[in-house]
Coordinates of C-alpha atoms and ligand atoms in Angstrom, one line a residue:
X211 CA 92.9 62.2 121.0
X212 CA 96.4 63.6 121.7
X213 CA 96.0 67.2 120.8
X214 CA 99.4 69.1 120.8
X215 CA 98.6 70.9 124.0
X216 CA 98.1 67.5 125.8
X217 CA 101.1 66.5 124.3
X218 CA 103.0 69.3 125.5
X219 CA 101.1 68.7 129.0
X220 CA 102.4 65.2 129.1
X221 CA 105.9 66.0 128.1
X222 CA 106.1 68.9 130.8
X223 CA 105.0 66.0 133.1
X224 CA 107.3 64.1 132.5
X225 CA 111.4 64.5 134.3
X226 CA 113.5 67.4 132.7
X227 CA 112.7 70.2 130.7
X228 CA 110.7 70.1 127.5
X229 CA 114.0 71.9 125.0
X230 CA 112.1 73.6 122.5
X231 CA 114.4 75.9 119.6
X232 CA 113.1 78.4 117.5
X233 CA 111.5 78.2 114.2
X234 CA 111.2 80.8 111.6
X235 CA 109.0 79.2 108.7
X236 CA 107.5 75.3 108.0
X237 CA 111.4 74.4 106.8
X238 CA 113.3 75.2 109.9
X239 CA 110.1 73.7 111.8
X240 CA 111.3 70.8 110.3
X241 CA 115.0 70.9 110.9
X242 CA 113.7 71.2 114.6
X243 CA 111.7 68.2 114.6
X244 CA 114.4 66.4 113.0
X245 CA 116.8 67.2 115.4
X246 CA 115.1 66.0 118.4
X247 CA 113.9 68.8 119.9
X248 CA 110.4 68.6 122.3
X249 CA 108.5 71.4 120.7
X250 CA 109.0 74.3 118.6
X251 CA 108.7 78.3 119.2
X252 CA 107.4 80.2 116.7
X253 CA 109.8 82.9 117.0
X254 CA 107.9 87.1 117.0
X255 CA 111.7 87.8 115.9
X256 CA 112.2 85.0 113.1
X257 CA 109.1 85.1 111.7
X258 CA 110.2 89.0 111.3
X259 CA 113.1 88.4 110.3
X260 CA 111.8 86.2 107.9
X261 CA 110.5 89.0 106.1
X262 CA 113.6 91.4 106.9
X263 CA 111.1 93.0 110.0
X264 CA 112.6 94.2 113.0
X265 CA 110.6 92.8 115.9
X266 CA 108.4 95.2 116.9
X267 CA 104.9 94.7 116.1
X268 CA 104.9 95.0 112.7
X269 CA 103.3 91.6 111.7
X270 CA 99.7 91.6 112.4
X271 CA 97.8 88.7 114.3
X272 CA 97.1 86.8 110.9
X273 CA 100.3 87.1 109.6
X274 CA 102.0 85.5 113.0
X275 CA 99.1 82.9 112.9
X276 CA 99.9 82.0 108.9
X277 CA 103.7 81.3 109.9
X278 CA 102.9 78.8 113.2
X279 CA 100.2 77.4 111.4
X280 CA 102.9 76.6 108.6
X281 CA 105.1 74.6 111.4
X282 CA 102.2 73.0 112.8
X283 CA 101.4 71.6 109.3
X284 CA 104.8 70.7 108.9
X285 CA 105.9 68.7 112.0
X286 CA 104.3 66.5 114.4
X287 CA 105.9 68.4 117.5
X288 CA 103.7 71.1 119.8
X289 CA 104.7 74.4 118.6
X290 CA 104.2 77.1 121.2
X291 CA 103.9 80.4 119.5
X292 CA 105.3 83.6 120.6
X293 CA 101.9 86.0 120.3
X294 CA 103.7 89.2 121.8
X295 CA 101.7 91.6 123.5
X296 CA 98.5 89.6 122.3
X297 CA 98.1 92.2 119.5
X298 CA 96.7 94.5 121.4
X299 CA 94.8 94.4 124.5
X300 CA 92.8 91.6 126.7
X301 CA 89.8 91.7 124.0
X302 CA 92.7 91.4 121.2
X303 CA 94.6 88.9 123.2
X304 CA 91.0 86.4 123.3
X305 CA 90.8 86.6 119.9
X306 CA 94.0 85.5 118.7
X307 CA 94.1 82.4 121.2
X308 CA 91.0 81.9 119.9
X309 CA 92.5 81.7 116.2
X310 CA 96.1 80.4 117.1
X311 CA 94.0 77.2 119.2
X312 CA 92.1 76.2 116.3
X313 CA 95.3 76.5 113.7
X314 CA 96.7 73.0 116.5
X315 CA 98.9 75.5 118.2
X316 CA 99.6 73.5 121.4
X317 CA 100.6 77.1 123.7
X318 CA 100.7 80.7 123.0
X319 CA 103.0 82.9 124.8
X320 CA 101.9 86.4 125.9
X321 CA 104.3 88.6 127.2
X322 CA 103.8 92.3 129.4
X323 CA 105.5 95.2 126.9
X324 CA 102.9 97.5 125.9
X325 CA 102.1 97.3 122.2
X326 CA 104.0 97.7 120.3
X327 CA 106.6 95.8 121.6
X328 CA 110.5 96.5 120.6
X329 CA 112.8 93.1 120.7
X330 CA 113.9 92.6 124.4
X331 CA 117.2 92.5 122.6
X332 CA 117.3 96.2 121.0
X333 CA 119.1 98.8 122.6
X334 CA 118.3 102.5 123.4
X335 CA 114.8 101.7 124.0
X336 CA 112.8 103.0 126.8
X337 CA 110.9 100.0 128.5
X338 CA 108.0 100.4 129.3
X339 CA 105.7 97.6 130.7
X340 CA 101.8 97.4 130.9
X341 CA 100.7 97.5 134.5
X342 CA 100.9 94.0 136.5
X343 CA 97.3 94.4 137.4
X344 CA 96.3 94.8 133.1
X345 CA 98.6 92.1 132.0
X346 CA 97.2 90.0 134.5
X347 CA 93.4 90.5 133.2
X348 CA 94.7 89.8 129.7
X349 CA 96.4 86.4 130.7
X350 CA 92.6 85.6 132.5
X351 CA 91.1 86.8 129.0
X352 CA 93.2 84.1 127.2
X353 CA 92.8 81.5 129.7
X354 CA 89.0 82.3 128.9
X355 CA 88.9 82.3 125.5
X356 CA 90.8 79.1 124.7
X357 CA 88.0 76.5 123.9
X358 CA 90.4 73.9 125.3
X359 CA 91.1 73.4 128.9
X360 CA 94.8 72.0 128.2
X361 CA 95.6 74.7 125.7
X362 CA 98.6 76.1 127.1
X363 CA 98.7 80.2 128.3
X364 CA 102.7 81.5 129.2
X365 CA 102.5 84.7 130.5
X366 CA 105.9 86.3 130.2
X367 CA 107.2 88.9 132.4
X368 CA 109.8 91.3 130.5
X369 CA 110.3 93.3 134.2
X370 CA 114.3 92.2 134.1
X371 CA 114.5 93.1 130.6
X372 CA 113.3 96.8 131.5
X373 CA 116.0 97.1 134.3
X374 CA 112.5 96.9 137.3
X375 CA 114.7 94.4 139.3
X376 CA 113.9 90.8 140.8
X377 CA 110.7 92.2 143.3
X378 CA 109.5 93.7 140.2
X379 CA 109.3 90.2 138.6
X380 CA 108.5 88.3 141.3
X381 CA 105.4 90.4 141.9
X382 CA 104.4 90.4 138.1
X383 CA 104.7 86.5 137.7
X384 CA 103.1 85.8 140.9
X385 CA 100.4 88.1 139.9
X386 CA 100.2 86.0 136.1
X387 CA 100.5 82.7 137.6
X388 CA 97.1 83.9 140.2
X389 CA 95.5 84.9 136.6
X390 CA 95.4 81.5 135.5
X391 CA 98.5 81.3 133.4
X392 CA 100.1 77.5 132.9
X393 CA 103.6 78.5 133.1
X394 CA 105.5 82.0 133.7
X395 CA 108.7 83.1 131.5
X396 CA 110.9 85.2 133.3
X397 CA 112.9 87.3 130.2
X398 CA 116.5 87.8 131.4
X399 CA 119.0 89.7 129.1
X400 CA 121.9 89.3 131.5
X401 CA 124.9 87.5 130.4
X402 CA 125.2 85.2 132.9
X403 CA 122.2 82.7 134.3
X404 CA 123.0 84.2 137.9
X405 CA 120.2 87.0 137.6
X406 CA 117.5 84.5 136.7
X407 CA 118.6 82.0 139.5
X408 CA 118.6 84.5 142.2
X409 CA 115.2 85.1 140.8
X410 CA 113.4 81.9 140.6
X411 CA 115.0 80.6 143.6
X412 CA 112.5 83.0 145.9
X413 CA 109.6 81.3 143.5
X414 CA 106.6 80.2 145.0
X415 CA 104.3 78.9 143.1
X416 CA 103.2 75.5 141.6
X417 CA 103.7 76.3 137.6
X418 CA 106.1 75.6 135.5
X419 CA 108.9 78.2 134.3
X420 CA 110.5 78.8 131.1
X421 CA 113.9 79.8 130.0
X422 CA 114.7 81.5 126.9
X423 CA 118.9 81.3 127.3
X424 CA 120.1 83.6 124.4
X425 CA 122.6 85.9 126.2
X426 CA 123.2 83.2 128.7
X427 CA 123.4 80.4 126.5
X428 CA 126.7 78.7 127.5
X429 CA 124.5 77.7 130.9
X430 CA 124.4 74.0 131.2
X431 CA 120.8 72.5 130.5
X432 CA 120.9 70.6 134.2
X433 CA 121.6 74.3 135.9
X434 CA 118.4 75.0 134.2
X435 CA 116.8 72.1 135.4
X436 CA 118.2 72.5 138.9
X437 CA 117.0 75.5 139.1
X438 CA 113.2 74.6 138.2
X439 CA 112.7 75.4 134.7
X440 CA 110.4 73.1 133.5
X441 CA 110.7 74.6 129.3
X442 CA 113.6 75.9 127.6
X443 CA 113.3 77.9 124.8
X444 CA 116.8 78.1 122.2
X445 CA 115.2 81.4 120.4
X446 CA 116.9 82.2 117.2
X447 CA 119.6 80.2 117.1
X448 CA 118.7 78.5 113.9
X449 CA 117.5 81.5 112.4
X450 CA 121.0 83.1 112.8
X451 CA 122.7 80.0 112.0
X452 CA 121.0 80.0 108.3
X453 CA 121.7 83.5 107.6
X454 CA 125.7 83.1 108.5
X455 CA 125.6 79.9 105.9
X456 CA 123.6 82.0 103.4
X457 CA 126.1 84.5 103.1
X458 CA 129.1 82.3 103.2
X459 CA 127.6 80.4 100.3
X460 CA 126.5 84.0 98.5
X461 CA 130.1 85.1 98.9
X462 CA 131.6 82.3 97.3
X463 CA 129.0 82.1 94.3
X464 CA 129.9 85.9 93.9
X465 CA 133.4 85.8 94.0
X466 CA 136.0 84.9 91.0
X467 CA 135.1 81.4 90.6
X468 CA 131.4 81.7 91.1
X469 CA 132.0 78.2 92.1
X470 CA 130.6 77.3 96.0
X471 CA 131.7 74.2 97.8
X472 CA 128.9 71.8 97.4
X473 CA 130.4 70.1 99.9
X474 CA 129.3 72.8 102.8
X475 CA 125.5 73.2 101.0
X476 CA 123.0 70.7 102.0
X477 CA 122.5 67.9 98.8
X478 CA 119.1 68.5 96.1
X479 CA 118.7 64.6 98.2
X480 CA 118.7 66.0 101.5
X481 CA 115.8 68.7 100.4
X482 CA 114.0 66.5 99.0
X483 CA 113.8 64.4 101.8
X484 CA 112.7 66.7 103.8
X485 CA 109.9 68.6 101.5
X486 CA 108.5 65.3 100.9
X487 CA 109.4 64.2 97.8
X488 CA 109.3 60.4 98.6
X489 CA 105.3 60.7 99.9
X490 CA 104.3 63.0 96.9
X491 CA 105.8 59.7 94.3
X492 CA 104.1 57.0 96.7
X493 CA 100.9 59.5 96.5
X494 CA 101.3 60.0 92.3
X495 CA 101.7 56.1 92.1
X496 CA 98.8 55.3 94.1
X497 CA 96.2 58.0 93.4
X498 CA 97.0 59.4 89.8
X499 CA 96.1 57.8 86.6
X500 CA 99.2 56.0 85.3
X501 CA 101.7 57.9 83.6
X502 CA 101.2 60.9 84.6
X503 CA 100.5 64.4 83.0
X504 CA 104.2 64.4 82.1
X505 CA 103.9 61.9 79.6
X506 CA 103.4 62.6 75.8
X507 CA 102.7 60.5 73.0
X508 CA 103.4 60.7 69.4
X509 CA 101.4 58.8 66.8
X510 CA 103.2 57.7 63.5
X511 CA 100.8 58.4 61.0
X512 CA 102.1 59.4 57.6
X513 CA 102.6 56.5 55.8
X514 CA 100.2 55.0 52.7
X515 CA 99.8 51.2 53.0
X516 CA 98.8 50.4 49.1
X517 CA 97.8 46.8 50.2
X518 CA 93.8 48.3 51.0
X519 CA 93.6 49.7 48.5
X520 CA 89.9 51.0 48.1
X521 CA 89.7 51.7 52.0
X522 CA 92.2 53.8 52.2
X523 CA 91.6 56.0 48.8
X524 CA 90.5 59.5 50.4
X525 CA 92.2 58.8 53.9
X526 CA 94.9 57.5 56.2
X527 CA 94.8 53.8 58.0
X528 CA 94.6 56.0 60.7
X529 CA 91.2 57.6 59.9
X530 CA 89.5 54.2 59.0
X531 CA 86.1 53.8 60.4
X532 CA 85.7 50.5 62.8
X533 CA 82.4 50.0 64.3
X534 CA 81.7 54.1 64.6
X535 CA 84.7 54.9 65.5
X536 CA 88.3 55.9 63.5
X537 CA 91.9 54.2 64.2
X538 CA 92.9 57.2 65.3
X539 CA 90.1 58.2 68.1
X540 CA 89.9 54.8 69.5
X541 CA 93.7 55.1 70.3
X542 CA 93.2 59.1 71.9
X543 CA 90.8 57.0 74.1
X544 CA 93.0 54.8 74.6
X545 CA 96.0 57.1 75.6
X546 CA 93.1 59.7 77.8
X547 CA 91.9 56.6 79.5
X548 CA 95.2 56.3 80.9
X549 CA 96.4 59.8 81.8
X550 CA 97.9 61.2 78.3
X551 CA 96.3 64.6 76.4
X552 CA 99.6 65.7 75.0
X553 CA 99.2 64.3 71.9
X554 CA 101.1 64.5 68.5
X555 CA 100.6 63.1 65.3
X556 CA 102.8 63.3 62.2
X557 CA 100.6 62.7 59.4
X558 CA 101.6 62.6 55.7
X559 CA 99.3 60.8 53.0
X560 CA 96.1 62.7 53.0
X561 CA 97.0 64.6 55.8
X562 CA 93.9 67.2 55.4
X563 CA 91.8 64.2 56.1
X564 CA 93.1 64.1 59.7
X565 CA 92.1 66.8 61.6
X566 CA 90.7 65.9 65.1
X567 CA 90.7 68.7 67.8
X568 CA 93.4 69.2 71.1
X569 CA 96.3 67.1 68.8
X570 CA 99.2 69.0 67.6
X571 CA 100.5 67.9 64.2
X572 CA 103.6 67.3 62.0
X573 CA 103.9 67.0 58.5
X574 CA 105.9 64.5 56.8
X575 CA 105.3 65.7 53.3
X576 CA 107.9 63.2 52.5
X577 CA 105.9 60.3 53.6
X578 CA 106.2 58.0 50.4
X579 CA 110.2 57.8 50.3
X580 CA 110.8 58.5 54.2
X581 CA 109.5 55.7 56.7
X582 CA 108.6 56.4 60.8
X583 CA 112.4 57.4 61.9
X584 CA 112.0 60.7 59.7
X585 CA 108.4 61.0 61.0
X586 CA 109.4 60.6 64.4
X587 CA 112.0 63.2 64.2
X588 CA 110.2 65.7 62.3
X589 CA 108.3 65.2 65.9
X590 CA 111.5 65.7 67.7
X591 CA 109.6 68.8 70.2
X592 CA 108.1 66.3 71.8
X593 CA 111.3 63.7 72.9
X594 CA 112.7 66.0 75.1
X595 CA 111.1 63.7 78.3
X596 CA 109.1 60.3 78.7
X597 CA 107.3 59.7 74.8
X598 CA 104.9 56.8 73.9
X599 CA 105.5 56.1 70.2
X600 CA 102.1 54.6 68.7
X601 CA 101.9 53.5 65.3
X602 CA 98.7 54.9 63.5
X603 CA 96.9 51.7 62.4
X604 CA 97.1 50.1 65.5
X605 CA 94.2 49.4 67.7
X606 CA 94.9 48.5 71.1
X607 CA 93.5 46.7 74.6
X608 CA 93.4 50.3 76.7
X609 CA 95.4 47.6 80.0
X610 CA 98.1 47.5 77.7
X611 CA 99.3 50.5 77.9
X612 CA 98.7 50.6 81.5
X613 CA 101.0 48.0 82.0
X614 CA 103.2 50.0 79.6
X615 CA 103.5 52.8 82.0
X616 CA 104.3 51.1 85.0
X617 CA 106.9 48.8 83.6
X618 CA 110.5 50.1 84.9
X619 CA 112.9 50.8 82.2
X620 CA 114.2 53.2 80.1
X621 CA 112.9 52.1 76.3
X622 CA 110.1 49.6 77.1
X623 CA 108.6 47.8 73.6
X624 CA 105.3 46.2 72.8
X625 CA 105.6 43.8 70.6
X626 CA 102.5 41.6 69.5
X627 CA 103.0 38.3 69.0
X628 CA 100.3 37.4 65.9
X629 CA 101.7 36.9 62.3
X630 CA 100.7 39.5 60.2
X631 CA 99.3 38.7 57.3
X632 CA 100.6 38.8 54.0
Ligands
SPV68 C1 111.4 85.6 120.0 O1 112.0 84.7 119.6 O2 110.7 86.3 119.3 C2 111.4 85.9 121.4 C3 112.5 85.5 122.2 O3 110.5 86.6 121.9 S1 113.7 86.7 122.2 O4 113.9 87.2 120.9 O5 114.9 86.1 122.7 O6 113.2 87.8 123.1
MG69 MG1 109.3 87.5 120.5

């Protein structure tokens, strides 16, 4: 079976780096996938963001594992989730692999602030990072815990982020890659790539490094590459590309015209296409009962024939008894069997006389001068979307209206064909 983690293995075997770009919830997960990308990172600071949270700790484990387990359910790409510090420490850090594995999560990423973290990004923070030696034990604890040997552990080393120089990380990675981590991110904040090169030029051992190129995005992907990262991780940039569209839009909906350019908004189409509209009407077609919920029928009902005289003396046509069973009962059947329990009826002559439970009725008190247009309006609640018209006396073969439903059109008649007889 290709589980995501052997799918990310494969990939990272593969020539150049696995791209991967930042995903903030199952949507943007999406837009990831769609735009070619090799995995997706399940960003600590989006998935804050997400919830207008600085990125500092604040989510716990389970609300960090809901929002990857969202994007693994929604693409078919490894994600590679950004667990922190682990949530704690080596015993917290088990756990969560332990959770974040069975969620389909191809890699977790674990990196050495001391809990809890501040954004690498933030300023006026002091740094401070958990000793080499601890961070090391909790990357062995994840390697551990994971049930599956080609679950994926990146142990990240924020040493350049807090100022402790290129030794600093050199000694911390080498240390993680020794605890059994798969692949060692070196976090650089500089604004050039040149710090990180210097760095991973004096690298020595045989796993793969990652790359997350926010403040030195401009650098070309094959500098990467040269260089020997093997993953490349574009953090946020979608997150803070949605947020700058958001409040264009919001500005023009709020200014004079309240009008926005629908022009510069993705189309109702394109959402649907991508929340899966077109799988949820194959699924309807295929596995619901024809016609659907949204379908409602109105029975014509009022009217007194005359011509049967005797039969029809205390009741309706449509309450006539055949074999057991009124006109009217055999057609709810009829309309249950295939999906309908919104149900009108107008009645009229003898309307006390019909009175069967979970219908909703009209009165067309009218009935003897007035024919089935003025019943059908006095109805007119229910033709505000897809109606079956039924006249009242009318018993029915249950396929037909089957066959009914599924027919393409906009007003589809049944007609029968047999003289009626004078
Ligand atoms: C994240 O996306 O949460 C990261 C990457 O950890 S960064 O924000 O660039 O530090
Ligand atoms: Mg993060």
């Amino acid at each position: 079976m290709l589980t995501p983690s052997r799918s990310l293995r494969r990939r990272l075997a593969q020539a150049g780096p696995v791209v991967a770009c930042g995903a903030h919830d199952a949507l943007s997960a999406r837009l990831v996938e769609e735009a070619g990308f090799g995995a997706i990172w399940a960003s600590g600071f989006g998935l804050s963001a997400v919830r207008a949270l600085p990125d500092a700790s604040i989510l716990t484990e389970r609300e960090t594992l809901e929002g990857a387990r969202a994007m693994v359910e929604a693409t078919e790409i490894p994600v590679i989730a950004d667990i922190d510090t682990g949530f704690g420490n080596a015993i917290n850090a088990m756990h969560a692999v332990q959770h974040f594995e069975a969620a389909g999560i191809a890699a977790v990423c674990i990196e050495d602030n001391v809990f809890p973290k501040r954004c690498s990004f933030y300023t006026g923070v002091t740094r401070e990072l958990a000793p080499a030696e601890e961070h090391a034990r909790k990357i062995a604890a994840a390697r551990a815990a994971s049930r599956d040997p080609e679950f994926v552990v990146i142990a990240r080393t924020e040493a350049l982020i807090a100022g402790w120089g290129k030794e600093e990380a050199l000694v911390r990675a080498r240390a993680y890659a020794d605890a059994g981590a798969d692949a060692i991110l070196i976090h650089s904040k500089h604004a050039t790539f040149e710090e990180l090169r210097d760095v991973v030029a004096d690298w020595d051992r045989d796993i793969p490094l990652v790359a997350v190129p926010t403040t030195y995005i401009e650098t070309p992907l094959a500098d990467l590459d040269a260089a020997g990262f093997r993953i490349v991780i574009y953090a946020n940039q979608s997150l803070r590309a949605s947020v700058r569209a958001m409040r264009e839009t919001l500005a023009h909906l709020r200014g004079e015209e309240h009008a926005c350019a629908e022009s510069k908004i993705a189309t109702l189409d394109d959402i649907y296409g991508l929340v899966g509209l077109r799988e949820l009407r194959e699924n309807e077609a295929r596995f619901l009962l024809p016609g659907g919920t949204d379908v409602a029928a109105v029975i014509l009902a009022a009217g007194d024939d005359g011509r049967i005289g005797e039969l029809t003396k205390d009741h309706p046509k449509c309450m006539l008894d055949i074999k057991g069973k009124t006109i009217l009962e055999r057609q709810i059947d009829g309309l249950n069997a295939n999906g309908i329990k919104d149900i009108a009826v107008v009645r009229g002559y003898r309307k006390e006389s019909v009175d069967l439970p979970r219908l909703r009725f009209y009165d067309n008190d009218r009935f003897a001068e007035t024919g089935e247009l003025a019943s059908l309006l006095l109805a007119e609640n229910e033709l505000g979307g897809p109606v079956l018209c039924l006249y009242g006396d009318v018993i029915f073969d249950e396929a037909i209206l089957g066959r009914l439903l599924r027919a393409p059109g906009d007003v589809i008649l049944v007609v029968t064909l047999q003289p009626r007889e004078a």
